Short mmCIF file of C-alpha atoms and ligand atoms in Angstrom, two decimals:
data_model
loop_
_atom_site.label_atom_id
_atom_site.label_comp_id
_atom_site.label_asym_id
_atom_site.label_seq_id
_atom_site.Cartn_x
_atom_site.Cartn_y
_atom_site.Cartn_z
CA MET A 1 44.14 103.98 76.87
CA LEU A 2 45.37 107.08 78.68
CA PHE A 3 45.45 107.50 82.45
CA PHE A 4 45.06 111.04 83.74
CA LEU A 5 45.60 111.81 87.41
CA ASP A 6 42.78 113.79 89.06
CA SER A 7 44.78 116.00 91.43
CA ALA A 8 45.96 119.54 92.07
CA ASP A 9 48.58 118.40 94.58
CA ILE A 10 52.02 118.84 92.99
CA LYS A 11 53.72 116.46 95.43
CA GLU A 12 51.17 113.73 94.73
CA ILE A 13 51.47 114.42 90.99
CA GLU A 14 55.29 114.17 91.03
CA GLU A 15 55.14 111.00 93.11
CA LEU A 16 52.86 109.26 90.60
CA LEU A 17 54.54 110.69 87.48
CA ALA A 18 57.69 108.80 88.50
CA PHE A 19 55.97 105.46 87.71
CA GLY A 20 55.48 106.41 84.06
CA ILE A 21 51.75 105.65 83.95
CA VAL A 22 50.32 109.19 84.12
CA ASP A 23 49.54 110.70 80.71
CA GLY A 24 47.90 113.92 81.87
CA ILE A 25 46.24 115.73 84.76
CA THR A 26 42.73 116.91 85.52
CA THR A 27 41.89 119.37 88.25
CA ASN A 28 38.77 121.12 89.46
CA PRO A 29 38.05 124.10 91.75
CA SER A 30 37.34 121.81 94.73
CA LEU A 31 40.74 120.11 94.37
CA PHE A 32 42.46 123.52 94.25
CA ALA A 33 40.41 124.75 97.23
CA ALA A 34 41.61 121.74 99.25
CA ILE A 35 45.24 122.69 98.51
CA GLY A 36 44.93 126.48 98.89
CA GLY A 37 47.59 128.95 97.70
CA ASP A 38 48.07 130.75 94.40
CA PHE A 39 46.03 129.07 91.64
CA TYR A 40 48.15 130.39 88.76
CA LYS A 41 51.46 129.44 90.39
CA ILE A 42 50.33 125.93 91.28
CA ALA A 43 48.78 125.47 87.83
CA LYS A 44 52.03 126.59 86.19
CA ASP A 45 54.05 124.18 88.34
CA ILE A 46 51.74 121.31 87.41
CA CYS A 47 51.95 122.16 83.70
CA SER A 48 55.77 122.24 83.90
CA ALA A 49 55.92 118.90 85.70
CA VAL A 50 53.75 117.07 83.16
CA ASP A 51 54.30 116.44 79.45
CA GLY A 52 50.63 115.74 78.74
CA PRO A 53 47.48 117.84 78.91
CA VAL A 54 46.50 119.56 82.17
CA SER A 55 42.81 120.45 82.52
CA LEU A 56 42.28 123.68 84.48
CA GLU A 57 38.73 124.74 85.19
CA ALA A 58 37.24 128.21 84.83
CA SER A 59 35.36 129.23 87.96
CA SER A 60 33.16 131.80 86.17
CA THR A 61 29.60 130.94 85.29
CA ASP A 62 28.85 133.69 82.74
CA TYR A 63 30.12 133.78 79.15
CA ASN A 64 32.11 137.05 79.23
CA ASN A 65 34.01 136.13 82.38
CA MET A 66 34.61 132.61 81.05
CA LEU A 67 36.30 134.17 78.00
CA GLN A 68 38.54 136.36 80.19
CA GLU A 69 39.38 133.52 82.57
CA GLY A 70 39.81 131.11 79.67
CA GLU A 71 42.43 133.33 78.00
CA LYS A 72 44.37 133.51 81.28
CA ILE A 73 44.17 129.76 81.88
CA LEU A 74 45.22 128.90 78.32
CA GLY A 75 48.10 131.38 78.65
CA ILE A 76 49.57 129.44 81.58
CA ALA A 77 51.29 126.87 79.34
CA ASP A 78 50.98 125.14 75.97
CA ASN A 79 49.70 121.98 77.64
CA ALA A 80 46.91 123.79 79.53
CA VAL A 81 43.44 122.57 78.58
CA LEU A 82 40.47 124.76 79.43
CA LYS A 83 37.83 122.97 81.49
CA LEU A 84 34.34 124.46 81.23
CA PRO A 85 31.02 123.51 82.83
CA MET A 86 28.24 121.88 80.81
CA THR A 87 26.04 124.98 80.66
CA TRP A 88 24.97 127.14 77.69
CA PRO A 89 27.57 129.82 78.53
CA GLY A 90 30.10 126.96 78.84
CA ILE A 91 29.12 125.54 75.45
CA LYS A 92 29.33 128.98 73.83
CA ALA A 93 32.80 129.50 75.32
CA CYS A 94 33.75 125.97 74.20
CA LYS A 95 32.81 126.87 70.63
CA TYR A 96 34.77 130.15 70.89
CA PHE A 97 38.00 128.54 72.16
CA SER A 98 37.73 125.37 70.04
CA ASP A 99 37.36 127.49 66.89
CA LYS A 100 40.61 129.21 67.88
CA GLY A 101 42.37 125.82 68.04
CA HIS A 102 42.42 125.45 71.82
CA ARG A 103 41.59 122.24 73.67
CA VAL A 104 38.45 122.34 75.80
CA ASN A 105 37.30 119.72 78.32
CA MET A 106 33.55 119.97 78.94
CA THR A 107 33.00 118.86 82.51
CA LEU A 108 30.05 117.94 84.74
CA CYS A 109 28.51 115.78 82.01
CA PHE A 110 25.55 113.76 83.26
CA SER A 111 23.66 112.88 80.07
CA ALA A 112 24.26 111.65 76.52
CA ALA A 113 22.51 114.76 75.18
CA GLN A 114 25.05 116.96 76.97
CA ALA A 115 27.90 114.91 75.50
CA LEU A 116 26.42 115.30 72.02
CA VAL A 117 26.10 119.09 72.38
CA ALA A 118 29.70 119.34 73.68
CA ALA A 119 30.96 117.36 70.68
CA LYS A 120 29.04 119.54 68.24
CA ALA A 121 30.54 122.64 69.89
CA GLY A 122 34.04 121.26 69.20
CA ALA A 123 35.08 120.01 72.65
CA THR A 124 38.30 117.97 72.64
CA TYR A 125 37.18 116.05 75.74
CA VAL A 126 33.89 115.41 77.50
CA SER A 127 33.97 114.35 81.15
CA PRO A 128 31.02 112.19 82.26
CA PHE A 129 30.99 111.79 86.06
CA ILE A 130 30.43 108.11 86.86
CA GLY A 131 30.62 108.17 90.68
CA ARG A 132 28.32 111.15 91.09
CA ILE A 133 25.65 109.37 88.99
CA ASP A 134 26.10 106.23 91.11
CA ASP A 135 25.55 108.46 94.17
CA THR A 136 22.03 109.26 92.87
CA GLY A 137 21.12 105.55 92.72
CA HIS A 138 21.67 105.18 88.95
CA ASP A 139 24.49 103.42 87.09
CA GLY A 140 27.12 105.91 85.90
CA LEU A 141 28.71 103.29 83.65
CA ASN A 142 25.54 103.15 81.52
CA LEU A 143 26.18 106.77 80.58
CA ILE A 144 29.71 105.94 79.43
CA GLU A 145 28.33 103.09 77.28
CA ASP A 146 25.66 105.36 75.78
CA ILE A 147 28.05 108.19 74.93
CA ASN A 148 30.58 105.74 73.50
CA GLU A 149 27.93 104.18 71.25
CA ILE A 150 26.66 107.56 70.09
CA TYR A 151 30.16 108.88 69.32
CA MET A 152 30.97 105.65 67.43
CA ASN A 153 27.84 106.17 65.30
CA TYR A 154 29.15 109.56 64.18
CA PRO A 155 32.88 109.33 63.41
CA GLU A 156 32.87 112.99 62.34
CA LEU A 157 32.59 113.88 66.06
CA ASN A 158 36.18 114.05 67.29
CA THR A 159 35.49 114.47 71.00
CA LYS A 160 37.14 111.96 73.33
CA ILE A 161 35.41 110.52 76.39
CA LEU A 162 37.36 111.32 79.54
CA ALA A 163 35.74 109.07 82.11
CA ALA A 164 35.65 111.03 85.40
CA SER A 165 34.49 110.67 88.98
CA ILE A 166 36.06 107.22 89.09
CA ARG A 167 35.67 105.92 92.62
CA ASN A 168 37.02 102.37 92.43
CA ILE A 169 38.97 99.87 90.35
CA TYR A 170 35.73 98.35 89.02
CA HIS A 171 34.83 101.69 87.38
CA LEU A 172 38.23 101.77 85.71
CA HIS A 173 38.00 98.13 84.62
CA GLN A 174 34.58 98.71 83.07
CA VAL A 175 35.47 101.92 81.21
CA CYS A 176 38.48 100.10 79.72
CA LYS A 177 36.17 97.27 78.57
CA ILE A 178 33.82 99.81 77.00
CA GLY A 179 36.80 101.31 75.17
CA THR A 180 36.89 104.82 76.61
CA SER A 181 39.95 106.77 75.41
CA ILE A 182 40.88 108.27 78.77
CA ALA A 183 40.10 107.80 82.46
CA THR A 184 40.96 110.34 85.10
CA ILE A 185 41.78 108.63 88.36
CA PRO A 186 42.29 109.99 91.89
CA ALA A 187 45.69 109.19 93.47
CA LYS A 188 44.08 106.91 96.06
CA ILE A 189 42.61 104.65 93.35
CA MET A 190 45.74 104.81 91.16
CA LYS A 191 47.80 103.55 94.10
CA GLN A 192 45.43 100.57 94.46
CA LEU A 193 46.06 99.39 90.90
CA LEU A 194 48.76 96.90 91.89
CA ASP A 195 47.03 95.64 95.02
CA HIS A 196 46.71 91.86 95.09
CA PRO A 197 47.10 89.61 98.13
CA LEU A 198 48.74 86.84 96.06
CA THR A 199 51.42 89.31 94.92
CA ASP A 200 52.13 90.26 98.56
CA ILE A 201 52.25 86.59 99.63
CA GLY A 202 54.50 85.73 96.67
CA VAL A 203 56.95 88.58 97.37
CA LYS A 204 57.15 87.57 101.05
CA LYS A 205 57.71 83.89 100.24
CA PHE A 206 60.40 84.54 97.60
CA SER A 207 62.20 86.90 99.96
CA GLU A 208 62.10 84.39 102.86
CA ASP A 209 63.28 81.48 100.69
CA TRP A 210 66.15 83.58 99.33
CA LYS A 211 67.28 84.63 102.81
CA LYS A 212 67.10 81.04 104.11
CA SER A 213 69.15 79.71 101.18
CA GLY A 214 72.22 81.78 102.00
CA LEU A 215 72.61 82.52 98.26
CA LYS A 216 74.12 85.88 97.31
CA ILE A 217 73.62 88.13 94.27
C1 LIG B 1 37.20 115.19 86.82
O1 LIG B 1 37.49 115.99 85.97
C2 LIG B 1 36.69 115.59 88.13
O2 LIG B 1 37.57 116.52 88.67
C3 LIG B 1 36.60 114.43 89.07
O3 LIG B 1 36.73 113.20 88.42
C4 LIG B 1 35.41 114.51 89.98
O4 LIG B 1 35.40 113.39 90.83
P1 LIG B 1 34.48 113.31 92.14
O5 LIG B 1 33.06 113.17 91.70
O6 LIG B 1 34.98 112.10 92.86
O7 LIG B 1 34.71 114.60 92.89
#
């Protein structure tokens, strides 16, 4: 099970990389917009900081511009992964770059049919958005289960599910139970992974007992 960090904030990325649990990074145009600055410079810094794959999203919506932008994004570093939207121009560009041996992450996936098309077009990753489906009153985790079952039925499809739009620990827990290869997690949720009141109480008690005892290391 791989954990990717969903962030374009280099400080946040470096802070969490230090714990040894981050296997890659995903970004999107909204995350970059929140940071501001020079996209290519920040993207290069992120790629240098991380050993694993870094998904960088094309902002174009038409095929020709996606190809131009895709070449630039993939030229940033060897670990750059091109993120493309789940549209017909996106699928066509996915086929183009996948055939050339590049890794493509098809994003904004909201149906099993979309995940199937992305896999047939050679995507390395497909990113179903759990939280955004939940926001519409449906269960985003059902989509992960459906895509997982479909991909398992056809082992010739090599696309990995990259569970995205994870909003809480329960989402992460459930995608791990389903057996998803990768989850991309925002920093806020990643930092909650160790939260447990009994751990806090235990640490406090051990520390107090040690101080009271007068023992020394
Ligand atoms: C993943 O690739 C996306 O950037 C991200 O998970 C979207 O999450 P959100 O729906 O919380 O914005």
